[in-house]
PDB file of C-alpha atoms in Angstrom:
ATOM      1  CA  MET A   1      -2.239  21.932  -0.876  1.00  0.00           C
ATOM      2  CA  TYR A   2      -0.473  18.786  -2.086  1.00  0.00           C
ATOM      3  CA  GLN A   3       1.623  17.124   0.593  1.00  0.00           C
ATOM      4  CA  PHE A   4       4.559  14.802   0.010  1.00  0.00           C
ATOM      5  CA  GLN A   5       4.945  11.925   2.424  1.00  0.00           C
ATOM      6  CA  GLN A   6       7.953  12.823   4.512  1.00  0.00           C
ATOM      7  CA  PHE A   7      10.258   9.838   4.893  1.00  0.00           C
ATOM      8  CA  THR A   8      13.636  10.529   6.505  1.00  0.00           C
ATOM      9  CA  GLN A   9      17.069   8.916   6.732  1.00  0.00           C
ATOM     10  CA  LYS A  10      15.705   6.855   9.624  1.00  0.00           C
ATOM     11  CA  ASP A  11      13.271   5.123   7.262  1.00  0.00           C
ATOM     12  CA  ILE A  12      16.079   3.207   5.519  1.00  0.00           C
ATOM     13  CA  GLU A  13      17.863   0.293   7.200  1.00  0.00           C
ATOM     14  CA  ILE A  14      21.324  -0.525   5.800  1.00  0.00           C
ATOM     15  CA  LEU A  15      21.861  -4.287   6.044  1.00  0.00           C
ATOM     16  CA  LYS A  16      25.296  -4.439   4.382  1.00  0.00           C
ATOM     17  CA  ASP A  17      27.620  -1.922   2.741  1.00  0.00           C
ATOM     18  CA  GLU A  18      30.858  -3.266   1.255  1.00  0.00           C
ATOM     19  CA  THR A  19      33.462  -1.796  -1.080  1.00  0.00           C
ATOM     20  CA  ILE A  20      33.921  -4.081  -4.070  1.00  0.00           C
ATOM     21  CA  TYR A  21      36.270  -1.849  -6.073  1.00  0.00           C
ATOM     22  CA  GLN A  22      38.556   1.054  -5.194  1.00  0.00           C
ATOM     23  CA  GLY A  23      40.120   3.030  -8.038  1.00  0.00           C
ATOM     24  CA  PHE A  24      39.720   6.570  -9.336  1.00  0.00           C
ATOM     25  CA  PHE A  25      36.179   6.183  -7.959  1.00  0.00           C
ATOM     26  CA  LYS A  26      34.842   3.691  -5.432  1.00  0.00           C
ATOM     27  CA  LEU A  27      32.155   1.080  -6.097  1.00  0.00           C
ATOM     28  CA  ASN A  28      30.117  -0.207  -3.170  1.00  0.00           C
ATOM     29  CA  LYS A  29      27.545  -2.987  -2.970  1.00  0.00           C
ATOM     30  CA  VAL A  30      24.728  -1.931  -0.666  1.00  0.00           C
ATOM     31  CA  GLN A  31      21.859  -4.022   0.705  1.00  0.00           C
ATOM     32  CA  PHE A  32      19.044  -2.178   2.428  1.00  0.00           C
ATOM     33  CA  LYS A  33      15.354  -2.131   3.344  1.00  0.00           C
ATOM     34  CA  HIS A  34      13.049   0.881   3.355  1.00  0.00           C
ATOM     35  CA  LYS A  35       9.593   1.870   4.531  1.00  0.00           C
ATOM     36  CA  LEU A  36       6.789   1.647   1.958  1.00  0.00           C
ATOM     37  CA  PHE A  37       4.214   4.272   1.025  1.00  0.00           C
ATOM     38  CA  ALA A  38       1.459   1.758   1.810  1.00  0.00           C
ATOM     39  CA  GLY A  39       2.992   0.905   5.168  1.00  0.00           C
ATOM     40  CA  GLY A  40       5.403  -1.767   6.348  1.00  0.00           C
ATOM     41  CA  TRP A  41       8.861  -2.487   4.956  1.00  0.00           C
ATOM     42  CA  SER A  42      10.286  -3.544   1.606  1.00  0.00           C
ATOM     43  CA  GLY A  43      12.240  -6.710   0.987  1.00  0.00           C
ATOM     44  CA  THR A  44      16.019  -6.554   0.710  1.00  0.00           C
ATOM     45  CA  VAL A  45      17.158  -4.250  -2.087  1.00  0.00           C
ATOM     46  CA  THR A  46      20.657  -4.740  -3.555  1.00  0.00           C
ATOM     47  CA  ARG A  47      22.354  -1.949  -5.471  1.00  0.00           C
ATOM     48  CA  GLU A  48      25.841  -1.239  -6.783  1.00  0.00           C
ATOM     49  CA  LEU A  49      26.639   2.359  -5.826  1.00  0.00           C
ATOM     50  CA  LEU A  50      29.331   4.440  -7.541  1.00  0.00           C
ATOM     51  CA  VAL A  51      30.706   6.643  -4.760  1.00  0.00           C
ATOM     52  CA  LYS A  52      32.023   9.941  -6.137  1.00  0.00           C
ATOM     53  CA  GLY A  53      31.312  12.299  -3.237  1.00  0.00           C
ATOM     54  CA  ALA A  54      30.768  15.939  -4.188  1.00  0.00           C
ATOM     55  CA  ALA A  55      31.616  18.212  -7.097  1.00  0.00           C
ATOM     56  CA  SER A  56      31.512  21.945  -7.749  1.00  0.00           C
ATOM     57  CA  ALA A  57      30.679  23.732 -10.987  1.00  0.00           C
ATOM     58  CA  MET A  58      31.065  27.393 -11.900  1.00  0.00           C
ATOM     59  CA  VAL A  59      28.885  29.427 -14.248  1.00  0.00           C
ATOM     60  CA  ALA A  60      31.513  32.046 -15.110  1.00  0.00           C
ATOM     61  CA  TYR A  61      29.474  34.957 -16.448  1.00  0.00           C
ATOM     62  CA  ASP A  62      30.563  38.316 -17.845  1.00  0.00           C
ATOM     63  CA  PRO A  63      27.612  40.695 -17.335  1.00  0.00           C
ATOM     64  CA  VAL A  64      29.285  43.513 -19.270  1.00  0.00           C
ATOM     65  CA  LEU A  65      29.716  41.588 -22.530  1.00  0.00           C
ATOM     66  CA  ASP A  66      26.950  39.053 -21.760  1.00  0.00           C
ATOM     67  CA  ASN A  67      29.403  36.187 -22.252  1.00  0.00           C
ATOM     68  CA  VAL A  68      29.824  32.834 -20.538  1.00  0.00           C
ATOM     69  CA  VAL A  69      33.012  30.782 -20.171  1.00  0.00           C
ATOM     70  CA  LEU A  70      32.852  27.134 -21.255  1.00  0.00           C
ATOM     71  CA  VAL A  71      35.550  24.467 -21.275  1.00  0.00           C
ATOM     72  CA  GLU A  72      36.065  21.595 -23.706  1.00  0.00           C
ATOM     73  CA  GLN A  73      37.710  18.292 -22.792  1.00  0.00           C
ATOM     74  CA  VAL A  74      37.481  14.600 -23.591  1.00  0.00           C
ATOM     75  CA  ARG A  75      35.123  12.470 -21.473  1.00  0.00           C
ATOM     76  CA  ILE A  76      35.508   8.694 -21.647  1.00  0.00           C
ATOM     77  CA  GLY A  77      31.884   8.201 -20.589  1.00  0.00           C
ATOM     78  CA  ALA A  78      30.821   9.922 -23.823  1.00  0.00           C
ATOM     79  CA  TYR A  79      32.990   7.658 -25.995  1.00  0.00           C
ATOM     80  CA  ASP A  80      30.850   5.474 -28.253  1.00  0.00           C
ATOM     81  CA  PRO A  81      32.522   4.031 -31.386  1.00  0.00           C
ATOM     82  CA  THR A  82      29.088   3.446 -32.939  1.00  0.00           C
ATOM     83  CA  SER A  83      28.204   7.151 -32.686  1.00  0.00           C
ATOM     84  CA  THR A  84      29.221  10.122 -34.816  1.00  0.00           C
ATOM     85  CA  GLN A  85      29.109  12.461 -31.806  1.00  0.00           C
ATOM     86  CA  SER A  86      32.422  13.619 -30.375  1.00  0.00           C
ATOM     87  CA  PRO A  87      33.421  12.586 -26.828  1.00  0.00           C
ATOM     88  CA  TRP A  88      34.966  16.057 -26.418  1.00  0.00           C
ATOM     89  CA  LEU A  89      32.244  17.921 -24.525  1.00  0.00           C
ATOM     90  CA  LEU A  90      31.476  21.577 -23.893  1.00  0.00           C
ATOM     91  CA  GLU A  91      31.058  21.942 -20.149  1.00  0.00           C
ATOM     92  CA  LEU A  92      31.039  24.347 -17.253  1.00  0.00           C
ATOM     93  CA  ILE A  93      34.205  24.750 -15.215  1.00  0.00           C
ATOM     94  CA  ALA A  94      33.985  21.987 -12.591  1.00  0.00           C
ATOM     95  CA  GLY A  95      35.941  19.718 -10.276  1.00  0.00           C
ATOM     96  CA  MET A  96      35.687  17.165  -7.496  1.00  0.00           C
ATOM     97  CA  VAL A  97      35.575  18.250  -3.846  1.00  0.00           C
ATOM     98  CA  GLU A  98      38.380  16.470  -2.016  1.00  0.00           C
ATOM     99  CA  GLU A  99      38.602  15.778   1.707  1.00  0.00           C
ATOM    100  CA  GLY A 100      39.179  18.982   3.664  1.00  0.00           C
ATOM    101  CA  GLU A 101      37.917  21.236   0.857  1.00  0.00           C
ATOM    102  CA  THR A 102      34.715  23.236   0.592  1.00  0.00           C
ATOM    103  CA  PRO A 103      32.570  23.379  -2.550  1.00  0.00           C
ATOM    104  CA  GLU A 104      33.185  27.141  -2.711  1.00  0.00           C
ATOM    105  CA  SER A 105      36.978  26.828  -2.621  1.00  0.00           C
ATOM    106  CA  VAL A 106      36.914  24.129  -5.301  1.00  0.00           C
ATOM    107  CA  ALA A 107      34.785  26.269  -7.622  1.00  0.00           C
ATOM    108  CA  LEU A 108      37.280  29.130  -7.314  1.00  0.00           C
ATOM    109  CA  ARG A 109      40.350  26.891  -7.682  1.00  0.00           C
ATOM    110  CA  GLU A 110      39.008  25.072 -10.726  1.00  0.00           C
ATOM    111  CA  SER A 111      38.112  28.386 -12.367  1.00  0.00           C
ATOM    112  CA  GLU A 112      41.793  29.339 -12.302  1.00  0.00           C
ATOM    113  CA  GLU A 113      43.141  25.868 -13.153  1.00  0.00           C
ATOM    114  CA  GLU A 114      40.750  25.100 -16.010  1.00  0.00           C
ATOM    115  CA  ALA A 115      40.237  28.547 -17.514  1.00  0.00           C
ATOM    116  CA  GLY A 116      42.635  31.031 -15.935  1.00  0.00           C
ATOM    117  CA  ALA A 117      39.526  32.855 -14.727  1.00  0.00           C
ATOM    118  CA  LYS A 118      39.519  35.160 -11.701  1.00  0.00           C
ATOM    119  CA  ILE A 119      36.046  35.070 -10.171  1.00  0.00           C
ATOM    120  CA  SER A 120      34.343  37.687  -8.025  1.00  0.00           C
ATOM    121  CA  HIS A 121      30.822  38.102  -6.626  1.00  0.00           C
ATOM    122  CA  MET A 122      30.443  34.317  -6.348  1.00  0.00           C
ATOM    123  CA  GLN A 123      27.093  33.011  -5.153  1.00  0.00           C
ATOM    124  CA  HIS A 124      25.469  29.615  -4.799  1.00  0.00           C
ATOM    125  CA  CYS A 125      22.868  28.713  -7.435  1.00  0.00           C
ATOM    126  CA  LEU A 126      21.646  25.254  -6.408  1.00  0.00           C
ATOM    127  CA  SER A 127      22.783  21.784  -5.374  1.00  0.00           C
ATOM    128  CA  VAL A 128      21.506  18.585  -6.999  1.00  0.00           C
ATOM    129  CA  TRP A 129      21.963  14.815  -6.827  1.00  0.00           C
ATOM    130  CA  ASP A 130      23.546  13.231  -9.901  1.00  0.00           C
ATOM    131  CA  SER A 131      21.648  10.031 -10.814  1.00  0.00           C
ATOM    132  CA  PRO A 132      21.062   8.945  -7.183  1.00  0.00           C
ATOM    133  CA  GLY A 133      19.640   5.561  -8.180  1.00  0.00           C
ATOM    134  CA  GLY A 134      23.212   4.301  -8.546  1.00  0.00           C
ATOM    135  CA  VAL A 135      25.617   7.208  -7.996  1.00  0.00           C
ATOM    136  CA  LEU A 136      26.519   8.998  -4.773  1.00  0.00           C
ATOM    137  CA  GLU A 137      27.435  12.497  -5.940  1.00  0.00           C
ATOM    138  CA  ARG A 138      26.173  15.889  -4.813  1.00  0.00           C
ATOM    139  CA  ILE A 139      26.823  18.667  -7.329  1.00  0.00           C
ATOM    140  CA  HIS A 140      27.050  22.268  -6.137  1.00  0.00           C
ATOM    141  CA  VAL A 141      26.551  24.899  -8.841  1.00  0.00           C
ATOM    142  CA  PHE A 142      27.849  28.440  -8.359  1.00  0.00           C
ATOM    143  CA  VAL A 143      27.794  31.586 -10.472  1.00  0.00           C
ATOM    144  CA  GLY A 144      30.525  34.204 -10.484  1.00  0.00           C
ATOM    145  CA  LYS A 145      31.456  37.394 -12.272  1.00  0.00           C
ATOM    146  CA  VAL A 146      34.363  37.234 -14.705  1.00  0.00           C
ATOM    147  CA  ASP A 147      36.034  39.528 -17.217  1.00  0.00           C
ATOM    148  CA  SER A 148      35.785  37.283 -20.262  1.00  0.00           C
ATOM    149  CA  THR A 149      38.444  39.279 -22.157  1.00  0.00           C
ATOM    150  CA  THR A 150      41.074  37.871 -19.790  1.00  0.00           C
ATOM    151  CA  VAL A 151      40.392  34.153 -20.342  1.00  0.00           C
ATOM    152  CA  GLY A 152      41.084  31.724 -23.167  1.00  0.00           C
ATOM    153  CA  GLY A 153      43.654  29.277 -24.484  1.00  0.00           C
ATOM    154  CA  LEU A 154      44.653  25.839 -23.214  1.00  0.00           C
ATOM    155  CA  HIS A 155      44.661  24.891 -19.539  1.00  0.00           C
ATOM    156  CA  GLY A 156      44.654  21.938 -17.124  1.00  0.00           C
ATOM    157  CA  LEU A 157      47.121  20.181 -14.849  1.00  0.00           C
ATOM    158  CA  ALA A 158      49.747  18.127 -16.703  1.00  0.00           C
ATOM    159  CA  GLU A 159      50.153  15.740 -13.745  1.00  0.00           C
ATOM    160  CA  GLU A 160      46.454  14.870 -14.062  1.00  0.00           C
ATOM    161  CA  ASN A 161      46.652  14.553 -17.877  1.00  0.00           C
ATOM    162  CA  GLU A 162      44.151  17.373 -18.266  1.00  0.00           C
ATOM    163  CA  ASP A 163      43.884  18.926 -21.721  1.00  0.00           C
ATOM    164  CA  ILE A 164      41.301  21.712 -21.590  1.00  0.00           C
ATOM    165  CA  ARG A 165      40.392  24.308 -24.195  1.00  0.00           C
ATOM    166  CA  VAL A 166      38.559  27.434 -23.071  1.00  0.00           C
ATOM    167  CA  HIS A 167      35.700  28.941 -25.057  1.00  0.00           C
ATOM    168  CA  VAL A 168      34.159  32.366 -24.501  1.00  0.00           C
ATOM    169  CA  VAL A 169      30.731  32.572 -26.127  1.00  0.00           C
ATOM    170  CA  SER A 170      27.736  34.831 -25.773  1.00  0.00           C
ATOM    171  CA  ARG A 171      25.083  33.763 -23.292  1.00  0.00           C
ATOM    172  CA  GLU A 172      22.578  33.563 -26.157  1.00  0.00           C
ATOM    173  CA  THR A 173      24.862  31.293 -28.183  1.00  0.00           C
ATOM    174  CA  ALA A 174      25.482  28.986 -25.229  1.00  0.00           C
ATOM    175  CA  TYR A 175      21.760  28.668 -24.616  1.00  0.00           C
ATOM    176  CA  GLN A 176      21.113  28.050 -28.320  1.00  0.00           C
ATOM    177  CA  TRP A 177      23.707  25.257 -28.301  1.00  0.00           C
ATOM    178  CA  LEU A 178      21.909  23.767 -25.303  1.00  0.00           C
ATOM    179  CA  CYS A 179      18.578  23.851 -27.142  1.00  0.00           C
ATOM    180  CA  GLU A 180      20.177  22.285 -30.233  1.00  0.00           C
ATOM    181  CA  GLY A 181      21.773  19.479 -28.203  1.00  0.00           C
ATOM    182  CA  LYS A 182      25.360  20.605 -28.836  1.00  0.00           C
ATOM    183  CA  ILE A 183      25.699  21.033 -25.078  1.00  0.00           C
ATOM    184  CA  ASP A 184      24.315  17.797 -23.659  1.00  0.00           C
ATOM    185  CA  ASN A 185      25.893  17.108 -20.274  1.00  0.00           C
ATOM    186  CA  GLY A 186      23.760  17.503 -17.185  1.00  0.00           C
ATOM    187  CA  ILE A 187      25.792  20.019 -15.173  1.00  0.00           C
ATOM    188  CA  ALA A 188      26.127  22.424 -18.109  1.00  0.00           C
ATOM    189  CA  VAL A 189      22.432  22.113 -18.965  1.00  0.00           C
ATOM    190  CA  ILE A 190      21.428  22.873 -15.366  1.00  0.00           C
ATOM    191  CA  GLY A 191      23.859  25.772 -15.006  1.00  0.00           C
ATOM    192  CA  LEU A 192      23.030  27.423 -18.324  1.00  0.00           C
ATOM    193  CA  GLN A 193      19.300  27.083 -17.741  1.00  0.00           C
ATOM    194  CA  TRP A 194      19.779  28.715 -14.341  1.00  0.00           C
ATOM    195  CA  LEU A 195      21.722  31.535 -15.997  1.00  0.00           C
ATOM    196  CA  GLU A 196      19.013  32.069 -18.599  1.00  0.00           C
ATOM    197  CA  LEU A 197      16.458  32.498 -15.804  1.00  0.00           C
ATOM    198  CA  ASN A 198      18.646  34.772 -13.668  1.00  0.00           C
ATOM    199  CA  TYR A 199      21.054  36.787 -15.845  1.00  0.00           C
ATOM    200  CA  ARG A 200      18.958  39.954 -15.685  1.00  0.00           C
ATOM    201  CA  LYS A 201      19.046  39.873 -11.891  1.00  0.00           C
ATOM    202  CA  LEU A 202      22.827  39.301 -11.975  1.00  0.00           C
ATOM    203  CA  LYS A 203      23.300  42.342 -14.201  1.00  0.00           C
ATOM    204  CA  GLU A 204      21.292  44.443 -11.772  1.00  0.00           C
ATOM    205  CA  GLN A 205      23.439  43.238  -8.877  1.00  0.00           C
ATOM    206  CA  TRP A 206      26.844  43.374 -10.555  1.00  0.00           C
ATOM    207  CA  LEU A 207      26.713  46.434 -12.819  1.00  0.00           C
TER     208      LEU A 207
END
């Protein structure tokens, strides 16, 4: 059986960690050394690290109608004036986990704020690192049961300049859009792929 070499947190030595920018997100400059596969230690590695913390995402699934709830909003990171693709993205319901919050509570809160969706039967799907070579963000993906006939329209918090449109589409359509590249952000791809692998089991549990 193939064995991975098991390095731990103790096998990295942080030499310097300084905040070089503090805004909506924080940017740190980190210098560190780490143990090598061949033995011994590396030289000093310097990296800029975008510190975002944690985020929660919700796969809001209606097992009765076989629908999934998606949200559409503008994302400045997808803005490219040389491209014909829109920076308004189709995404899962999601939000940042603030200090004192749990990923579960954020997933439920954002479901109401972003889509007006009341979630039941929530369960954890998986947690993943988002681009850990330069970003500190742990994303927690949940799935929950929703009555898709009760959601829709425009949502978001005005004080945060959120402008969110809700879409209710069939699970098959959402997965087709993923395969065609119409849905091309990482959290939505992960969540919808998880749903495609597990929706039959959810129907057995929820119906």
